[in-house]
mmCIF file of C-alpha atoms and ligand atoms in Angstrom:
data_model
loop_
_atom_site.group_PDB
_atom_site.id
_atom_site.type_symbol
_atom_site.label_atom_id
_atom_site.label_comp_id
_atom_site.label_asym_id
_atom_site.label_seq_id
_atom_site.Cartn_x
_atom_site.Cartn_y
_atom_site.Cartn_z
ATOM 1 C CA MET A 14 26.231 9.196 -32.951
ATOM 2 C CA SER A 15 23.316 9.652 -31.184
ATOM 3 C CA VAL A 16 21.248 7.344 -29.112
ATOM 4 C CA ALA A 17 17.879 8.615 -30.493
ATOM 5 C CA ALA A 18 16.690 6.272 -33.375
ATOM 6 C CA LEU A 19 17.276 3.192 -30.574
ATOM 7 C CA PRO A 20 13.964 1.908 -29.783
ATOM 8 C CA LYS A 21 13.083 2.679 -25.787
ATOM 9 C CA ALA A 22 10.141 3.097 -23.526
ATOM 10 C CA GLU A 23 10.351 5.876 -20.756
ATOM 11 C CA LEU A 24 8.576 4.784 -17.659
ATOM 12 C CA HIS A 25 9.566 7.594 -15.811
ATOM 13 C CA LEU A 26 8.336 11.037 -17.638
ATOM 14 C CA HIS A 27 6.244 13.346 -14.998
ATOM 15 C CA ILE A 28 4.589 15.087 -17.931
ATOM 16 C CA GLU A 29 4.338 18.896 -15.500
ATOM 17 C CA GLY A 30 8.141 17.725 -16.259
ATOM 18 C CA THR A 31 7.538 17.996 -19.935
ATOM 19 C CA LEU A 32 7.310 22.112 -19.702
ATOM 20 C CA GLU A 33 9.509 24.197 -21.771
ATOM 21 C CA PRO A 34 9.484 28.169 -21.465
ATOM 22 C CA GLU A 35 8.751 28.527 -24.588
ATOM 23 C CA LEU A 36 4.757 26.496 -23.927
ATOM 24 C CA ALA A 37 4.564 28.155 -20.267
ATOM 25 C CA PHE A 38 4.993 31.854 -21.758
ATOM 26 C CA ALA A 39 1.928 30.970 -24.431
ATOM 27 C CA LEU A 40 -0.020 29.443 -22.063
ATOM 28 C CA ALA A 41 0.427 32.569 -19.523
ATOM 29 C CA GLU A 42 -0.860 34.491 -21.814
ATOM 30 C CA ARG A 43 -3.985 32.266 -23.620
ATOM 31 C CA ASN A 44 -5.043 31.973 -19.792
ATOM 32 C CA GLY A 45 -4.717 35.599 -18.708
ATOM 33 C CA VAL A 46 -1.806 35.006 -15.927
ATOM 34 C CA THR A 47 1.082 36.574 -15.519
ATOM 35 C CA LEU A 48 5.256 35.132 -14.714
ATOM 36 C CA PRO A 49 7.182 36.116 -11.915
ATOM 37 C CA TYR A 50 9.982 36.042 -15.842
ATOM 38 C CA ALA A 51 10.196 38.112 -17.956
ATOM 39 C CA ASP A 52 10.599 35.836 -20.810
ATOM 40 C CA THR A 53 11.845 32.215 -21.984
ATOM 41 C CA GLU A 54 15.672 32.918 -21.357
ATOM 42 C CA ALA A 55 15.447 34.655 -17.674
ATOM 43 C CA LEU A 56 12.942 31.651 -16.926
ATOM 44 C CA ARG A 57 16.238 29.642 -18.211
ATOM 45 C CA GLU A 58 18.171 31.060 -16.772
ATOM 46 C CA ALA A 59 16.379 29.489 -13.049
ATOM 47 C CA TYR A 60 16.438 26.913 -14.120
ATOM 48 C CA ARG A 61 19.460 26.618 -11.975
ATOM 49 C CA PHE A 62 18.667 23.557 -8.720
ATOM 50 C CA SER A 63 20.533 23.833 -5.864
ATOM 51 C CA ASP A 64 18.235 20.337 -4.344
ATOM 52 C CA LEU A 65 15.259 18.998 -5.587
ATOM 53 C CA GLN A 66 13.601 21.338 -3.528
ATOM 54 C CA SER A 67 14.386 24.353 -5.515
ATOM 55 C CA PHE A 68 13.928 22.525 -8.372
ATOM 56 C CA LEU A 69 10.784 21.958 -6.849
ATOM 57 C CA ASP A 70 9.363 26.206 -5.665
ATOM 58 C CA LEU A 71 9.994 26.159 -9.390
ATOM 59 C CA TYR A 72 8.081 23.910 -10.606
ATOM 60 C CA TYR A 73 4.509 24.250 -8.705
ATOM 61 C CA ALA A 74 4.905 27.279 -9.683
ATOM 62 C CA LEU A 75 4.539 27.475 -13.146
ATOM 63 C CA MET A 76 1.999 25.101 -12.773
ATOM 64 C CA ALA A 77 -0.330 28.218 -13.033
ATOM 65 C CA VAL A 78 0.047 28.025 -16.124
ATOM 66 C CA LEU A 79 -2.053 25.208 -16.434
ATOM 67 C CA ARG A 80 -6.100 25.956 -16.544
ATOM 68 C CA THR A 81 -7.953 24.212 -18.713
ATOM 69 C CA ALA A 82 -8.181 20.773 -20.240
ATOM 70 C CA GLU A 83 -6.602 21.875 -24.023
ATOM 71 C CA ASP A 84 -3.242 23.099 -21.694
ATOM 72 C CA PHE A 85 -3.026 19.715 -20.615
ATOM 73 C CA THR A 86 -3.610 18.528 -23.697
ATOM 74 C CA ALA A 87 -0.325 20.786 -26.123
ATOM 75 C CA LEU A 88 0.726 19.818 -22.651
ATOM 76 C CA ALA A 89 1.356 15.977 -23.697
ATOM 77 C CA ASP A 90 0.712 17.027 -27.893
ATOM 78 C CA ALA A 91 4.808 18.691 -27.322
ATOM 79 C CA TYR A 92 6.094 15.388 -25.128
ATOM 80 C CA LEU A 93 4.817 13.688 -27.966
ATOM 81 C CA GLU A 94 6.374 15.013 -30.675
ATOM 82 C CA ARG A 95 9.776 14.931 -28.454
ATOM 83 C CA ALA A 96 10.056 11.737 -27.317
ATOM 84 C CA ALA A 97 8.900 10.120 -30.694
ATOM 85 C CA ALA A 98 12.682 11.926 -32.135
ATOM 86 C CA GLN A 99 14.578 10.091 -29.525
ATOM 87 C CA GLY A 100 13.603 6.532 -30.300
ATOM 88 C CA VAL A 101 10.391 5.776 -27.045
ATOM 89 C CA ARG A 102 8.333 3.938 -29.047
ATOM 90 C CA HIS A 103 6.350 3.383 -25.355
ATOM 91 C CA ALA A 104 5.887 6.306 -22.327
ATOM 92 C CA GLU A 105 4.325 5.673 -18.682
ATOM 93 C CA ILE A 106 3.048 9.234 -17.758
ATOM 94 C CA PHE A 107 3.156 9.963 -14.253
ATOM 95 C CA PHE A 108 0.942 13.333 -13.395
ATOM 96 C CA ASP A 109 0.620 14.548 -10.522
ATOM 97 C CA PRO A 110 -3.380 15.642 -9.520
ATOM 98 C CA GLN A 111 -3.309 17.123 -6.623
ATOM 99 C CA ALA A 112 -1.551 20.228 -7.960
ATOM 100 C CA HIS A 113 -4.291 20.895 -9.912
ATOM 101 C CA THR A 114 -6.549 20.575 -8.012
ATOM 102 C CA SER A 115 -5.262 22.767 -5.027
ATOM 103 C CA ARG A 116 -4.735 25.972 -8.007
ATOM 104 C CA GLY A 117 -9.041 24.523 -8.286
ATOM 105 C CA VAL A 118 -8.502 22.450 -11.436
ATOM 106 C CA PRO A 119 -10.936 19.413 -11.124
ATOM 107 C CA ILE A 120 -8.905 16.195 -11.406
ATOM 108 C CA GLY A 121 -11.412 15.747 -14.560
ATOM 109 C CA THR A 122 -9.903 17.882 -16.897
ATOM 110 C CA VAL A 123 -6.566 17.162 -15.932
ATOM 111 C CA VAL A 124 -7.234 13.325 -16.801
ATOM 112 C CA GLU A 125 -9.147 14.154 -20.209
ATOM 113 C CA GLY A 126 -6.521 16.572 -21.437
ATOM 114 C CA LEU A 127 -4.074 14.364 -20.936
ATOM 115 C CA THR A 128 -6.871 11.434 -22.699
ATOM 116 C CA ALA A 129 -7.465 13.810 -25.936
ATOM 117 C CA SER A 130 -3.258 13.277 -25.995
ATOM 118 C CA LEU A 131 -3.088 9.717 -25.588
ATOM 119 C CA ASP A 132 -5.647 8.575 -27.167
ATOM 120 C CA ARG A 133 -4.875 9.709 -30.598
ATOM 121 C CA ALA A 134 -0.886 9.180 -29.476
ATOM 122 C CA GLU A 135 0.223 5.339 -31.206
ATOM 123 C CA GLU A 136 -1.284 7.093 -34.647
ATOM 124 C CA ARG A 137 0.073 10.957 -34.888
ATOM 125 C CA TYR A 138 3.624 9.930 -32.800
ATOM 126 C CA GLY A 139 4.337 5.521 -33.339
ATOM 127 C CA ILE A 140 3.786 5.434 -29.007
ATOM 128 C CA SER A 141 1.475 3.035 -27.312
ATOM 129 C CA THR A 142 0.802 5.078 -23.879
ATOM 130 C CA ARG A 143 -0.423 4.234 -20.087
ATOM 131 C CA LEU A 144 -0.975 6.817 -17.843
ATOM 132 C CA ILE A 145 -0.162 6.258 -13.507
ATOM 133 C CA LEU A 146 -1.912 8.989 -11.082
ATOM 134 C CA CYS A 147 1.184 10.419 -9.167
ATOM 135 C CA PHE A 148 0.602 11.575 -5.220
ATOM 136 C CA LEU A 149 2.300 14.250 -3.608
ATOM 137 C CA ARG A 150 5.005 12.850 -0.694
ATOM 138 C CA ASP A 151 4.773 15.803 0.544
ATOM 139 C CA GLU A 152 1.068 16.035 1.579
ATOM 140 C CA SER A 153 -0.620 14.061 3.408
ATOM 141 C CA ALA A 154 -2.429 10.561 3.338
ATOM 142 C CA GLU A 155 -5.470 11.294 3.185
ATOM 143 C CA SER A 156 -5.245 13.979 0.972
ATOM 144 C CA ALA A 157 -3.535 10.378 -0.820
ATOM 145 C CA LEU A 158 -6.425 9.340 0.115
ATOM 146 C CA ALA A 159 -9.556 11.838 -1.434
ATOM 147 C CA THR A 160 -7.546 12.151 -4.880
ATOM 148 C CA LEU A 161 -8.022 8.489 -5.105
ATOM 149 C CA GLU A 162 -12.176 8.748 -4.754
ATOM 150 C CA ALA A 163 -11.933 11.298 -6.959
ATOM 151 C CA ALA A 164 -10.482 9.162 -10.186
ATOM 152 C CA LYS A 165 -12.540 6.624 -9.815
ATOM 153 C CA PRO A 166 -14.469 8.209 -13.127
ATOM 154 C CA TYR A 167 -11.131 8.179 -14.180
ATOM 155 C CA LEU A 168 -9.653 4.394 -13.495
ATOM 156 C CA ASP A 169 -10.821 2.963 -16.430
ATOM 157 C CA ARG A 170 -7.891 5.495 -18.199
ATOM 158 C CA ILE A 171 -5.127 5.364 -15.360
ATOM 159 C CA THR A 172 -3.297 2.141 -14.547
ATOM 160 C CA GLY A 173 -1.677 2.571 -11.941
ATOM 161 C CA VAL A 174 -0.442 5.319 -9.111
ATOM 162 C CA GLY A 175 2.925 5.718 -7.742
ATOM 163 C CA LEU A 176 5.256 7.875 -5.180
ATOM 164 C CA ASP A 177 6.792 11.890 -6.217
ATOM 165 C CA SER A 178 7.658 14.655 -4.749
ATOM 166 C CA ALA A 179 10.238 15.521 -1.789
ATOM 167 C CA GLU A 180 11.306 12.655 -0.415
ATOM 168 C CA VAL A 181 13.280 13.087 2.376
ATOM 169 C CA GLY A 182 11.140 12.792 5.508
ATOM 170 C CA HIS A 183 8.157 10.910 4.415
ATOM 171 C CA PRO A 184 8.974 7.466 4.308
ATOM 172 C CA PRO A 185 6.922 5.143 1.763
ATOM 173 C CA ALA A 186 4.625 3.653 4.783
ATOM 174 C CA LYS A 187 2.948 7.143 5.257
ATOM 175 C CA PHE A 188 0.972 5.977 2.627
ATOM 176 C CA ARG A 189 0.608 2.627 2.727
ATOM 177 C CA ALA A 190 -2.895 2.627 3.019
ATOM 178 C CA VAL A 191 -3.610 4.068 -0.622
ATOM 179 C CA TYR A 192 -1.610 1.833 -1.511
ATOM 180 C CA GLU A 193 -3.988 -1.075 -0.395
ATOM 181 C CA GLU A 194 -6.822 0.954 -1.470
ATOM 182 C CA ALA A 195 -4.952 0.868 -5.177
ATOM 183 C CA ALA A 196 -4.115 -2.370 -5.179
ATOM 184 C CA ARG A 197 -8.305 -2.856 -4.203
ATOM 185 C CA LEU A 198 -9.355 -1.864 -7.476
ATOM 186 C CA GLY A 199 -6.736 -3.731 -9.753
ATOM 187 C CA LEU A 200 -3.932 -0.721 -10.096
ATOM 188 C CA ARG A 201 -0.538 -1.228 -10.380
ATOM 189 C CA ARG A 202 1.808 0.560 -8.162
ATOM 190 C CA VAL A 203 5.336 2.077 -8.321
ATOM 191 C CA ALA A 204 6.824 4.750 -5.461
ATOM 192 C CA HIS A 205 9.917 6.888 -6.331
ATOM 193 C CA ALA A 206 12.762 5.599 -3.814
ATOM 194 C CA GLY A 207 16.251 6.015 -3.091
ATOM 195 C CA GLU A 208 16.494 9.087 -4.933
ATOM 196 C CA GLU A 209 16.997 11.214 -1.882
ATOM 197 C CA GLY A 210 16.185 9.092 1.026
ATOM 198 C CA PRO A 211 18.204 6.278 1.637
ATOM 199 C CA ALA A 212 17.805 3.250 0.664
ATOM 200 C CA SER A 213 15.768 1.397 4.098
ATOM 201 C CA TYR A 214 13.188 3.338 1.359
ATOM 202 C CA VAL A 215 13.332 1.634 -0.899
ATOM 203 C CA ARG A 216 12.862 -1.877 1.534
ATOM 204 C CA GLU A 217 10.048 0.204 2.820
ATOM 205 C CA ALA A 218 7.995 1.028 -0.721
ATOM 206 C CA LEU A 219 8.536 -2.996 -2.019
ATOM 207 C CA ASP A 220 7.574 -4.758 1.989
ATOM 208 C CA VAL A 221 4.646 -2.120 2.806
ATOM 209 C CA LEU A 222 3.212 -0.666 -0.132
ATOM 210 C CA GLY A 223 4.254 -3.169 -2.535
ATOM 211 C CA VAL A 224 4.983 -1.185 -5.737
ATOM 212 C CA GLU A 225 6.097 -3.593 -9.716
ATOM 213 C CA ARG A 226 9.486 -1.522 -9.737
ATOM 214 C CA ILE A 227 11.521 1.348 -7.961
ATOM 215 C CA ASP A 228 10.904 5.697 -9.480
ATOM 216 C CA HIS A 229 15.655 6.729 -9.657
ATOM 217 C CA GLY A 230 16.694 3.446 -5.946
ATOM 218 C CA LEU A 231 19.838 4.093 -7.176
ATOM 219 C CA ARG A 232 19.959 4.634 -3.285
ATOM 220 C CA CYS A 233 20.303 0.508 -3.141
ATOM 221 C CA MET A 234 24.148 0.541 -3.609
ATOM 222 C CA GLU A 235 24.788 1.665 -0.232
ATOM 223 C CA ASP A 236 22.772 -1.699 0.731
ATOM 224 C CA PRO A 237 24.185 -4.770 -0.906
ATOM 225 C CA ASP A 238 21.432 -6.919 0.507
ATOM 226 C CA LEU A 239 18.969 -5.085 -0.876
ATOM 227 C CA VAL A 240 21.056 -4.831 -4.128
ATOM 228 C CA GLU A 241 21.189 -9.379 -4.214
ATOM 229 C CA ARG A 242 17.054 -8.611 -3.521
ATOM 230 C CA LEU A 243 16.693 -6.299 -6.116
ATOM 231 C CA VAL A 244 18.516 -8.533 -8.809
ATOM 232 C CA ARG A 245 16.753 -12.263 -6.629
ATOM 233 C CA GLU A 246 13.154 -10.306 -7.554
ATOM 234 C CA ARG A 247 13.927 -8.477 -11.252
ATOM 235 C CA ILE A 248 12.851 -5.004 -10.142
ATOM 236 C CA PRO A 249 13.151 -2.438 -12.064
ATOM 237 C CA LEU A 250 14.941 0.879 -11.518
ATOM 238 C CA THR A 251 13.890 4.001 -13.217
ATOM 239 C CA LEU A 252 16.807 5.648 -13.410
ATOM 240 C CA CYS A 253 17.339 9.214 -14.522
ATOM 241 C CA PRO A 254 20.381 10.758 -14.787
ATOM 242 C CA LEU A 255 20.141 14.385 -16.317
ATOM 243 C CA SER A 256 18.534 14.255 -12.828
ATOM 244 C CA ASN A 257 20.769 13.188 -10.404
ATOM 245 C CA VAL A 258 23.077 16.034 -11.309
ATOM 246 C CA ARG A 259 20.807 18.705 -11.277
ATOM 247 C CA LEU A 260 19.148 17.882 -8.715
ATOM 248 C CA ARG A 261 22.650 17.121 -7.192
ATOM 249 C CA VAL A 262 22.303 13.679 -5.432
ATOM 250 C CA ILE A 263 25.545 13.077 -7.962
ATOM 251 C CA ASP A 264 28.124 15.495 -8.981
ATOM 252 C CA THR A 265 28.513 14.878 -12.459
ATOM 253 C CA LEU A 266 27.522 12.208 -14.083
ATOM 254 C CA ALA A 267 31.064 10.105 -14.610
ATOM 255 C CA ASP A 268 30.555 10.060 -11.009
ATOM 256 C CA HIS A 269 26.987 7.743 -12.042
ATOM 257 C CA PRO A 270 26.075 4.099 -10.276
ATOM 258 C CA LEU A 271 23.958 3.111 -13.779
ATOM 259 C CA ARG A 272 27.311 0.828 -14.806
ATOM 260 C CA ALA A 273 28.238 -0.252 -11.838
ATOM 261 C CA MET A 274 23.788 -1.269 -11.665
ATOM 262 C CA LEU A 275 23.646 -3.260 -14.227
ATOM 263 C CA ASP A 276 27.339 -4.849 -13.339
ATOM 264 C CA ALA A 277 25.765 -5.731 -11.055
ATOM 265 C CA GLY A 278 22.192 -7.737 -12.714
ATOM 266 C CA LEU A 279 19.869 -4.996 -11.974
ATOM 267 C CA LEU A 280 17.563 -4.367 -13.928
ATOM 268 C CA VAL A 281 17.880 -0.487 -14.668
ATOM 269 C CA THR A 282 16.342 1.924 -17.278
ATOM 270 C CA VAL A 283 16.358 5.442 -19.082
ATOM 271 C CA ASN A 284 14.624 7.536 -18.414
ATOM 272 C CA SER A 285 14.406 11.910 -18.547
ATOM 273 C CA ASP A 286 11.722 12.424 -15.116
ATOM 274 C CA ASP A 287 11.749 16.181 -15.574
ATOM 275 C CA PRO A 288 13.084 16.886 -19.021
ATOM 276 C CA ALA A 289 12.753 20.584 -19.852
ATOM 277 C CA TYR A 290 13.758 20.972 -16.505
ATOM 278 C CA PHE A 291 16.848 18.992 -16.190
ATOM 279 C CA GLY A 292 18.592 19.686 -19.854
ATOM 280 C CA GLY A 293 17.794 16.580 -21.930
ATOM 281 C CA TYR A 294 14.889 14.244 -23.252
ATOM 282 C CA VAL A 295 15.265 10.159 -22.727
ATOM 283 C CA GLY A 296 17.351 9.455 -26.021
ATOM 284 C CA ASP A 297 18.964 12.409 -24.275
ATOM 285 C CA ASN A 298 19.434 10.984 -20.858
ATOM 286 C CA TYR A 299 21.800 7.927 -22.806
ATOM 287 C CA ASP A 300 23.761 10.079 -24.671
ATOM 288 C CA GLY A 301 25.686 11.102 -22.187
ATOM 289 C CA VAL A 302 25.554 8.213 -20.208
ATOM 290 C CA ARG A 303 26.690 6.274 -22.732
ATOM 291 C CA ASP A 304 30.174 9.181 -23.225
ATOM 292 C CA ALA A 305 30.073 10.208 -20.247
ATOM 293 C CA LEU A 306 30.717 5.849 -17.986
ATOM 294 C CA GLY A 307 31.197 4.789 -22.408
ATOM 295 C CA LEU A 308 28.998 2.321 -22.167
ATOM 296 C CA ALA A 309 29.651 -0.422 -24.835
ATOM 297 C CA PRO A 310 26.371 -0.726 -27.597
ATOM 298 C CA GLU A 311 25.772 -4.133 -26.096
ATOM 299 C CA GLN A 312 25.060 -1.933 -22.802
ATOM 300 C CA LEU A 313 22.909 0.343 -24.257
ATOM 301 C CA ARG A 314 21.081 -1.987 -26.559
ATOM 302 C CA THR A 315 20.287 -3.775 -22.551
ATOM 303 C CA LEU A 316 19.458 -0.835 -21.464
ATOM 304 C CA ALA A 317 16.445 -0.482 -24.571
ATOM 305 C CA ARG A 318 15.401 -4.386 -23.654
ATOM 306 C CA HIS A 319 15.088 -3.250 -20.113
ATOM 307 C CA SER A 320 12.156 -0.497 -20.853
ATOM 308 C CA PHE A 321 9.877 -2.653 -22.694
ATOM 309 C CA GLU A 322 11.091 -6.242 -19.868
ATOM 310 C CA ALA A 323 9.782 -3.256 -17.881
ATOM 311 C CA ALA A 324 7.138 -1.304 -18.883
ATOM 312 C CA PHE A 325 3.548 -2.344 -17.984
ATOM 313 C CA LEU A 326 2.297 -3.641 -21.345
ATOM 314 C CA ASP A 327 1.412 -7.463 -19.970
ATOM 315 C CA ASP A 328 -2.686 -6.310 -21.400
ATOM 316 C CA ASP A 329 -0.431 -5.923 -24.280
ATOM 317 C CA GLU A 330 1.688 -8.903 -24.073
ATOM 318 C CA PRO A 331 2.456 -9.210 -28.565
ATOM 319 C CA ARG A 332 3.565 -5.635 -28.238
ATOM 320 C CA ARG A 333 5.780 -6.212 -26.230
ATOM 321 C CA ALA A 334 7.208 -9.365 -28.018
ATOM 322 C CA ARG A 335 7.225 -6.695 -30.669
ATOM 323 C CA TYR A 336 9.099 -3.687 -29.371
ATOM 324 C CA LEU A 337 11.684 -6.129 -27.721
ATOM 325 C CA ALA A 338 12.396 -7.974 -31.014
ATOM 326 C CA GLU A 339 12.645 -4.282 -32.675
ATOM 327 C CA VAL A 340 15.498 -3.549 -29.717
ATOM 328 C CA ALA A 341 17.414 -6.162 -30.593
ATOM 329 C CA ALA A 342 17.394 -5.424 -34.413
ATOM 330 C CA HIS A 343 18.747 -2.196 -33.222
ATOM 331 C CA ALA A 344 21.331 -1.404 -35.688
ATOM 332 C CA PHE A 345 23.745 1.427 -34.668
HETATM 333 ZN ZN1 ZN B 278 11.105 11.772 -11.117
#
């Protein structure tokens, strides 16, 4: 029994992290970029990471193949097709403009390319979408502000802002100014916190950046008062179990705190993060935790319900209600 057919929302997905080796080689050829790998097999071999940084090094190197708007459209189309096959009905997609503008690819090229795909996602794949602009936290606060400024002509297509990349040593408070500006512009706010970084980063993201959701956040379990607050305030946490194993945040899926987090009453969701690199798309993550943690159908249904409750669908509540009804009616 696969959990693929269970309707779900994906809320933690980096579009650059959906670049499969086959597409990377196809785009490299189209754009005349030479990759330092002989073939797709050699590239897959490189997908063995010791920590977040070793993954990020490869991740940024491979982005060199993404150059034109058509490349970004192809990337998003490939993700949406796979997501649809794994039960995704709504996707909130992160993108990292600084990883592209630093290579000379304008933010407009990235946004136009992605939205060309997202605009027809509903009709083609039955998936509603939102786009979330992420700042790279290992870049400066000034660079984040400049990125938000450059994004202003495209804000009608961008729902919110996020914060990703290397966490330790780059606390949320570094980005106070850009989050204040994002709030002023009416953008929703999320941030990665408590993945490799400590539970205190989760508090800081809530208190200083005013985020509505925490991406990862699993290290909140080290702080009972914080857990109590997250439960009370119904703050969603977007967990990515396969990512946690690949990046060695935990040893095996059986060690994942997801079950304990559900039992604690936390609003946890299951997502894929960078699926091309971490061994599976969102349905594979559901399958993985079901098998490793022995989750019952009712718990899987709860995870799917959470994903729609946590989605930025406030401007379309009838749609959220429809998705929640689909989850309730789903038979395993
Ligand atoms: Zn992430």
